[in-house]
Amino acid sequence: MSEDNKNNSKLNIADFDPDELAGVVSSYGEKKFRAKQIFEWISKGVDSFDEMSNLPVRLRGALAQDYYIDMPGAVTVQESKQDGTCKCLFEFSDGARVEAVYMKYNYGNSICISSQVGCRMGCSFCASTRKGLDRSLTGGEMLAQVLKMRRLTGEDIGHVVIMGIGEPFDNYEGLSKFISLINSKQGYNLGMRNITVSTCGLVPMIEQFGKDFPQVNLAVSLHAPNDDIRRRTMPIARRYAYEDLITACRTYTESTKRRITFEYALIDGVNDQREHALELASHLKGWLTHVNLIPLNEVDGTGYLTSNRETVRSFAWTLEEHSIAVSVRRTLGTDIDAACGQLRLR
């Protein structure tokens, strides 16, 4: 929030849903249909109330007096020469900076957004957690990344992945508000099944998420076939045992009837051998799962190296031999540090 907004105690109106906006316009003596107009403008990514041309001048002035629209500025925009992936460093009005990545796939355009400014999960192979957590983003700030990227690229974005900087379940309030905002039929109207949320494994929140958003896709960063390896690479595993995480995920699939995706970054000599694949298969066989293998995107200073192609193929074949659905993620944007685990690297 800028100094002016702090001093005037202004609120970011991008955080308001249509019902909340109805209360705002009513407080100014305006009819409730104005709330829909405001929400539609925000969903188009406007930066100021002056752009809301179908609102009365008096209402625009009143809104500007009490609220602000925190659409982030684009500090840097990088486009991959390899595949057209676009990474943007966004800065909000309080100086907080996050990154979002725009990707093109054959099924449509996708964006990976951040949920926090930094991360406190401490995964040893990830750059995003190196400086710890500054703060969580609001639902409106998460939405703003999508809206701003759409304006920058001039392209529609039909899929959103909350897999950037931060742990979404560590910001459950902001995550919930974001899903509500982007799904609203009065605004962006993105279908729940076109949203994917990735967690490193906050076990209690998996059950809650299944109850609150059963249609939203869930991905779990597993990255290990057992407790020992997971604890060495992911501190969250010291809070929640491997068995408890697998049980929570299985319960999720049974209650929602939705498949769960397990993300598995293959690290040379750490978790990529045949015995690791066999152990992983023993945990996942027989229920609604899919394994997304990710050749590790290397980060300087971690000491970890990516598995070679033959090892990746062998790991995938072993899982397939044991009837586990598996895919190898197409790596995008490595030349601009836009791949998984590389955000906040520079």
Short mmCIF file of C-alpha atoms in Angstrom, two decimals:
data_model
loop_
_atom_site.label_atom_id
_atom_site.label_comp_id
_atom_site.label_asym_id
_atom_site.label_seq_id
_atom_site.Cartn_x
_atom_site.Cartn_y
_atom_site.Cartn_z
CA MET A 1 0.00 0.00 0.00
CA SER A 2 1.38 3.42 -0.91
CA GLU A 3 2.04 6.06 1.77
CA ASP A 4 -0.98 8.01 0.59
CA ASN A 5 -3.21 4.97 0.91
CA LYS A 6 -1.82 4.23 4.38
CA ASN A 7 -2.45 7.75 5.60
CA ASN A 8 -5.99 7.79 4.29
CA SER A 9 -6.75 4.20 5.39
CA LYS A 10 -7.92 3.38 1.90
CA LEU A 11 -8.93 -0.18 1.03
CA ASN A 12 -8.06 -2.11 -2.12
CA ILE A 13 -11.38 -2.41 -3.90
CA ALA A 14 -10.04 -5.32 -5.98
CA ASP A 15 -10.50 -7.43 -2.81
CA PHE A 16 -14.28 -6.91 -2.85
CA ASP A 17 -16.74 -9.39 -4.35
CA PRO A 18 -20.07 -8.28 -5.90
CA ASP A 19 -22.03 -8.65 -2.65
CA GLU A 20 -19.47 -6.60 -0.75
CA LEU A 21 -19.48 -3.97 -3.48
CA ALA A 22 -23.26 -3.75 -3.20
CA GLY A 23 -22.77 -2.59 0.37
CA VAL A 24 -20.19 -0.05 -0.77
CA VAL A 25 -22.42 1.58 -3.39
CA SER A 26 -25.40 1.54 -1.04
CA SER A 27 -23.37 3.53 1.48
CA TYR A 28 -23.09 6.25 -1.16
CA GLY A 29 -26.82 6.19 -1.85
CA GLU A 30 -26.36 4.46 -5.21
CA LYS A 31 -28.41 1.58 -6.58
CA LYS A 32 -26.93 -1.89 -6.29
CA PHE A 33 -26.53 -2.41 -10.05
CA ARG A 34 -23.55 -0.08 -9.78
CA ALA A 35 -21.76 -2.82 -7.84
CA LYS A 36 -21.93 -5.11 -10.87
CA GLN A 37 -20.51 -2.36 -13.08
CA ILE A 38 -17.58 -1.76 -10.71
CA PHE A 39 -16.82 -5.46 -10.46
CA GLU A 40 -16.89 -5.84 -14.24
CA TRP A 41 -14.40 -2.98 -14.61
CA ILE A 42 -12.07 -4.43 -12.00
CA SER A 43 -12.25 -7.79 -13.78
CA LYS A 44 -11.05 -6.05 -16.94
CA GLY A 45 -7.93 -4.94 -15.08
CA VAL A 46 -8.49 -1.16 -15.01
CA ASP A 47 -6.01 0.88 -12.97
CA SER A 48 -8.21 3.80 -11.92
CA PHE A 49 -11.80 4.71 -11.22
CA ASP A 50 -11.64 7.29 -14.02
CA GLU A 51 -11.67 4.40 -16.51
CA MET A 52 -15.10 3.29 -15.23
CA SER A 53 -16.85 5.44 -17.79
CA ASN A 54 -20.41 4.23 -17.13
CA LEU A 55 -20.30 5.31 -13.48
CA PRO A 56 -21.47 8.79 -12.46
CA VAL A 57 -18.60 11.23 -11.91
CA ARG A 58 -19.78 11.76 -8.32
CA LEU A 59 -19.53 8.05 -7.56
CA ARG A 60 -16.10 7.76 -9.16
CA GLY A 61 -14.89 10.63 -7.00
CA ALA A 62 -16.32 9.10 -3.84
CA LEU A 63 -14.71 5.74 -4.59
CA ALA A 64 -11.33 7.37 -5.23
CA GLN A 65 -11.61 9.14 -1.88
CA ASP A 66 -12.09 5.91 0.08
CA TYR A 67 -10.59 3.13 -2.06
CA TYR A 68 -7.79 2.36 -4.49
CA ILE A 69 -7.26 -0.30 -7.17
CA ASP A 70 -4.01 -2.16 -6.56
CA MET A 71 -3.13 -3.39 -10.03
CA PRO A 72 0.60 -4.08 -9.85
CA GLY A 73 3.18 -2.41 -11.98
CA ALA A 74 5.31 -4.54 -14.30
CA VAL A 75 8.89 -4.00 -13.09
CA THR A 76 10.43 -6.40 -15.58
CA VAL A 77 8.97 -8.56 -18.34
CA GLN A 78 11.04 -11.41 -19.78
CA GLU A 79 10.09 -13.57 -22.74
CA SER A 80 11.71 -16.93 -23.31
CA LYS A 81 13.42 -17.36 -26.66
CA GLN A 82 12.85 -21.12 -26.30
CA ASP A 83 9.07 -21.31 -26.07
CA GLY A 84 7.45 -17.87 -25.70
CA THR A 85 6.92 -18.22 -21.97
CA CYS A 86 6.59 -14.79 -20.33
CA LYS A 87 7.71 -14.06 -16.78
CA CYS A 88 6.73 -10.81 -15.13
CA LEU A 89 8.01 -9.27 -11.91
CA PHE A 90 5.05 -7.40 -10.44
CA GLU A 91 5.22 -4.70 -7.78
CA PHE A 92 2.24 -3.72 -5.65
CA SER A 93 1.69 -0.29 -4.15
CA ASP A 94 3.44 -1.17 -0.86
CA GLY A 95 6.58 -2.24 -2.71
CA ALA A 96 5.90 -5.99 -2.39
CA ARG A 97 7.16 -7.91 -5.41
CA VAL A 98 6.07 -11.29 -6.78
CA GLU A 99 6.47 -13.14 -10.05
CA ALA A 100 3.91 -14.70 -12.38
CA VAL A 101 4.53 -16.81 -15.47
CA TYR A 102 2.41 -16.93 -18.64
CA MET A 103 2.64 -20.16 -20.67
CA LYS A 104 1.21 -21.35 -23.97
CA TYR A 105 -0.04 -24.92 -24.30
CA ASN A 106 -1.96 -26.73 -27.03
CA TYR A 107 -5.05 -26.71 -24.78
CA GLY A 108 -4.86 -22.94 -24.19
CA ASN A 109 -3.01 -20.25 -22.31
CA SER A 110 -2.13 -20.70 -18.66
CA ILE A 111 -0.69 -18.56 -15.89
CA CYS A 112 1.19 -19.58 -12.78
CA ILE A 113 0.63 -16.98 -10.04
CA SER A 114 2.08 -16.37 -6.60
CA SER A 115 0.10 -16.54 -3.36
CA GLN A 116 2.65 -15.00 -1.01
CA VAL A 117 5.58 -12.58 -1.03
CA GLY A 118 8.21 -15.18 -0.26
CA CYS A 119 7.68 -18.53 1.42
CA ARG A 120 8.43 -20.04 4.82
CA MET A 121 8.21 -23.71 3.86
CA GLY A 122 11.97 -24.03 3.36
CA CYS A 123 12.14 -26.70 0.63
CA SER A 124 15.87 -27.15 0.02
CA PHE A 125 15.67 -27.31 -3.80
CA CYS A 126 13.48 -24.20 -4.27
CA ALA A 127 14.65 -20.61 -4.79
CA SER A 128 11.37 -19.03 -3.71
CA THR A 129 11.90 -19.79 -0.04
CA ARG A 130 15.46 -18.48 0.33
CA LYS A 131 14.57 -15.12 1.87
CA GLY A 132 11.65 -16.38 3.92
CA LEU A 133 8.14 -14.93 4.01
CA ASP A 134 7.40 -11.20 3.88
CA ARG A 135 3.60 -11.38 3.77
CA SER A 136 0.66 -13.13 2.18
CA LEU A 137 -1.23 -11.72 -0.79
CA THR A 138 -4.89 -10.81 -0.66
CA GLY A 139 -7.40 -12.41 -3.00
CA GLY A 140 -7.52 -9.21 -5.02
CA GLU A 141 -3.74 -9.14 -5.38
CA MET A 142 -3.76 -12.72 -6.61
CA LEU A 143 -6.48 -11.86 -9.13
CA ALA A 144 -4.56 -8.76 -10.20
CA GLN A 145 -1.66 -10.91 -11.45
CA VAL A 146 -4.01 -12.65 -13.88
CA LEU A 147 -5.65 -9.41 -15.01
CA LYS A 148 -2.37 -7.57 -15.48
CA MET A 149 -0.80 -10.45 -17.40
CA ARG A 150 -3.82 -10.60 -19.69
CA ARG A 151 -3.39 -6.91 -20.44
CA LEU A 152 0.35 -7.25 -20.99
CA THR A 153 0.09 -10.19 -23.39
CA GLY A 154 -3.19 -9.23 -25.03
CA GLU A 155 -4.14 -12.90 -24.78
CA ASP A 156 -6.99 -14.68 -23.02
CA ILE A 157 -5.93 -16.84 -20.09
CA GLY A 158 -8.10 -19.92 -19.56
CA HIS A 159 -6.16 -21.81 -16.89
CA VAL A 160 -4.74 -20.60 -13.59
CA VAL A 161 -2.24 -22.46 -11.44
CA ILE A 162 -1.43 -21.25 -7.93
CA MET A 163 2.05 -22.72 -7.93
CA GLY A 164 4.32 -19.66 -7.95
CA ILE A 165 5.99 -18.04 -4.96
CA GLY A 166 4.45 -19.08 -1.63
CA GLU A 167 2.41 -21.92 -0.14
CA PRO A 168 -1.29 -21.38 -0.99
CA PHE A 169 -2.58 -23.30 2.03
CA ASP A 170 -0.46 -21.05 4.27
CA ASN A 171 -2.63 -18.23 2.94
CA TYR A 172 -5.96 -20.01 2.90
CA GLU A 173 -8.05 -16.88 3.41
CA GLY A 174 -6.46 -15.11 0.45
CA LEU A 175 -6.65 -18.26 -1.67
CA SER A 176 -10.35 -18.74 -0.93
CA LYS A 177 -11.14 -15.13 -1.78
CA PHE A 178 -9.18 -15.37 -5.03
CA ILE A 179 -11.08 -18.46 -6.16
CA SER A 180 -14.38 -16.76 -5.36
CA LEU A 181 -13.39 -13.61 -7.25
CA ILE A 182 -12.07 -15.23 -10.42
CA ASN A 183 -14.93 -17.74 -10.56
CA SER A 184 -17.66 -15.10 -10.25
CA LYS A 185 -19.99 -15.07 -13.24
CA GLN A 186 -20.18 -11.29 -12.96
CA GLY A 187 -16.44 -10.97 -13.57
CA TYR A 188 -13.71 -13.18 -15.01
CA ASN A 189 -15.96 -16.26 -14.83
CA LEU A 190 -13.18 -18.84 -14.81
CA GLY A 191 -14.50 -22.36 -14.21
CA MET A 192 -13.41 -24.12 -11.03
CA ARG A 193 -11.98 -27.03 -13.04
CA ASN A 194 -9.63 -24.62 -14.81
CA ILE A 195 -7.97 -23.73 -11.50
CA THR A 196 -5.20 -25.81 -9.91
CA VAL A 197 -3.85 -25.30 -6.41
CA SER A 198 -0.49 -26.76 -5.41
CA THR A 199 0.50 -27.46 -1.81
CA CYS A 200 3.67 -28.87 -0.28
CA GLY A 201 1.49 -30.92 2.06
CA LEU A 202 -0.28 -29.03 4.86
CA VAL A 203 -2.31 -32.06 5.85
CA PRO A 204 -5.19 -30.43 7.81
CA MET A 205 -5.91 -28.03 4.94
CA ILE A 206 -6.25 -30.81 2.35
CA GLU A 207 -9.47 -32.02 3.96
CA GLN A 208 -10.75 -28.45 4.33
CA PHE A 209 -9.97 -27.66 0.70
CA GLY A 210 -11.85 -30.75 -0.46
CA LYS A 211 -14.93 -29.55 1.40
CA ASP A 212 -14.70 -25.93 0.29
CA PHE A 213 -13.62 -26.35 -3.33
CA PRO A 214 -14.28 -29.92 -4.51
CA GLN A 215 -14.18 -28.91 -8.19
CA VAL A 216 -10.81 -27.17 -8.06
CA ASN A 217 -7.83 -29.32 -9.04
CA LEU A 218 -5.40 -30.24 -6.28
CA ALA A 219 -1.70 -30.93 -6.77
CA VAL A 220 0.59 -32.06 -3.97
CA SER A 221 4.35 -31.54 -4.08
CA LEU A 222 5.50 -34.95 -2.92
CA HIS A 223 9.03 -35.23 -4.35
CA ALA A 224 9.90 -38.35 -2.34
CA PRO A 225 8.81 -41.97 -1.94
CA ASN A 226 9.29 -42.05 1.83
CA ASP A 227 9.62 -40.06 5.04
CA ASP A 228 13.41 -40.11 5.14
CA ILE A 229 14.00 -38.44 1.77
CA ARG A 230 11.06 -36.07 2.17
CA ARG A 231 12.31 -34.85 5.56
CA ARG A 232 15.77 -34.21 4.13
CA THR A 233 14.44 -32.05 1.31
CA MET A 234 11.16 -30.62 2.66
CA PRO A 235 10.94 -29.34 6.27
CA ILE A 236 7.13 -29.59 6.21
CA ALA A 237 7.60 -33.37 6.40
CA ARG A 238 8.84 -32.98 9.96
CA ARG A 239 5.37 -31.71 10.90
CA TYR A 240 3.29 -34.17 8.90
CA ALA A 241 4.40 -37.76 8.44
CA TYR A 242 4.44 -39.28 4.96
CA GLU A 243 1.78 -41.83 5.91
CA ASP A 244 -0.52 -39.09 7.23
CA LEU A 245 -0.10 -37.08 4.03
CA ILE A 246 -0.91 -40.07 1.82
CA THR A 247 -3.93 -40.91 3.98
CA ALA A 248 -5.23 -37.33 3.74
CA CYS A 249 -4.80 -37.37 -0.04
CA ARG A 250 -6.57 -40.69 -0.38
CA THR A 251 -9.45 -39.42 1.76
CA TYR A 252 -9.60 -36.34 -0.48
CA THR A 253 -10.01 -38.45 -3.62
CA GLU A 254 -12.68 -40.59 -1.97
CA SER A 255 -14.72 -37.61 -0.77
CA THR A 256 -14.44 -35.47 -3.93
CA LYS A 257 -14.25 -38.27 -6.53
CA ARG A 258 -11.47 -36.19 -8.10
CA ARG A 259 -8.04 -37.36 -9.13
CA ILE A 260 -5.12 -35.87 -7.25
CA THR A 261 -1.82 -34.99 -8.92
CA PHE A 262 1.47 -35.66 -7.19
CA GLU A 263 4.36 -33.50 -8.32
CA TYR A 264 7.68 -35.29 -8.18
CA ALA A 265 10.89 -33.39 -8.96
CA LEU A 266 13.57 -35.87 -9.99
CA ILE A 267 16.87 -35.09 -8.27
CA ASP A 268 19.97 -36.92 -9.41
CA GLY A 269 20.97 -39.60 -6.92
CA VAL A 270 18.42 -38.51 -4.31
CA ASN A 271 14.98 -39.77 -5.34
CA ASP A 272 15.28 -40.97 -8.93
CA GLN A 273 16.29 -44.63 -8.76
CA ARG A 274 14.19 -47.67 -9.65
CA GLU A 275 13.72 -48.60 -5.99
CA HIS A 276 12.31 -45.14 -5.39
CA ALA A 277 9.83 -45.57 -8.24
CA LEU A 278 8.77 -48.96 -6.90
CA GLU A 279 8.27 -47.56 -3.41
CA LEU A 280 6.26 -44.64 -4.77
CA ALA A 281 4.08 -47.01 -6.80
CA SER A 282 3.36 -49.08 -3.70
CA HIS A 283 1.82 -46.01 -2.03
CA LEU A 284 -0.26 -44.86 -4.99
CA LYS A 285 -1.52 -47.98 -6.72
CA GLY A 286 -5.25 -48.56 -6.75
CA TRP A 287 -6.68 -45.07 -6.27
CA LEU A 288 -7.26 -41.83 -8.17
CA THR A 289 -3.77 -40.46 -8.67
CA HIS A 290 -1.53 -39.06 -11.35
CA VAL A 291 2.22 -38.48 -11.03
CA ASN A 292 3.70 -35.47 -12.77
CA LEU A 293 7.45 -36.04 -13.05
CA ILE A 294 9.52 -32.85 -13.14
CA PRO A 295 13.18 -33.05 -14.11
CA LEU A 296 14.61 -30.76 -11.44
CA ASN A 297 15.07 -27.16 -12.49
CA GLU A 298 18.51 -26.52 -11.03
CA VAL A 299 19.09 -23.64 -8.60
CA ASP A 300 22.64 -22.50 -7.83
CA GLY A 301 23.77 -23.16 -4.30
CA THR A 302 21.48 -26.10 -3.53
CA GLY A 303 23.95 -28.79 -4.56
CA TYR A 304 21.15 -30.64 -6.39
CA LEU A 305 21.39 -31.71 -10.02
CA THR A 306 18.64 -32.77 -12.39
CA SER A 307 18.25 -36.40 -13.40
CA ASN A 308 19.32 -37.29 -16.92
CA ARG A 309 16.80 -38.14 -19.62
CA GLU A 310 17.35 -41.87 -19.44
CA THR A 311 16.76 -41.89 -15.69
CA VAL A 312 13.57 -39.86 -16.13
CA ARG A 313 12.29 -42.26 -18.79
CA SER A 314 13.17 -45.28 -16.67
CA PHE A 315 11.39 -43.84 -13.63
CA ALA A 316 8.27 -43.17 -15.70
CA TRP A 317 8.30 -46.66 -17.23
CA THR A 318 8.57 -48.26 -13.80
CA LEU A 319 5.51 -46.37 -12.60
CA GLU A 320 3.59 -47.31 -15.75
CA GLU A 321 4.51 -50.97 -15.29
CA HIS A 322 2.72 -50.79 -11.95
CA SER A 323 -0.39 -49.11 -13.39
CA ILE A 324 0.38 -45.60 -12.11
CA ALA A 325 -0.72 -42.79 -14.43
CA VAL A 326 2.34 -40.67 -15.13
CA SER A 327 3.51 -37.80 -17.30
CA VAL A 328 6.75 -35.87 -17.63
CA ARG A 329 6.25 -32.15 -17.37
CA ARG A 330 7.25 -30.06 -20.34
CA THR A 331 9.82 -27.64 -18.95
CA LEU A 332 9.15 -24.04 -19.97
CA GLY A 333 11.06 -20.81 -19.46
CA THR A 334 14.31 -22.18 -18.02
CA ASP A 335 16.33 -19.51 -19.87
CA ILE A 336 14.51 -16.79 -17.89
CA ASP A 337 14.37 -18.66 -14.54
CA ALA A 338 10.62 -19.13 -14.98
CA ALA A 339 10.43 -22.87 -14.39
CA CYS A 340 9.16 -24.58 -11.25
CA GLY A 341 11.34 -23.84 -8.24
CA GLN A 342 13.19 -20.97 -9.94
CA LEU A 343 10.89 -18.04 -9.11
CA ARG A 344 12.45 -15.39 -6.87
CA LEU A 345 15.86 -16.67 -7.98
CA ARG A 346 17.04 -13.26 -9.22
#
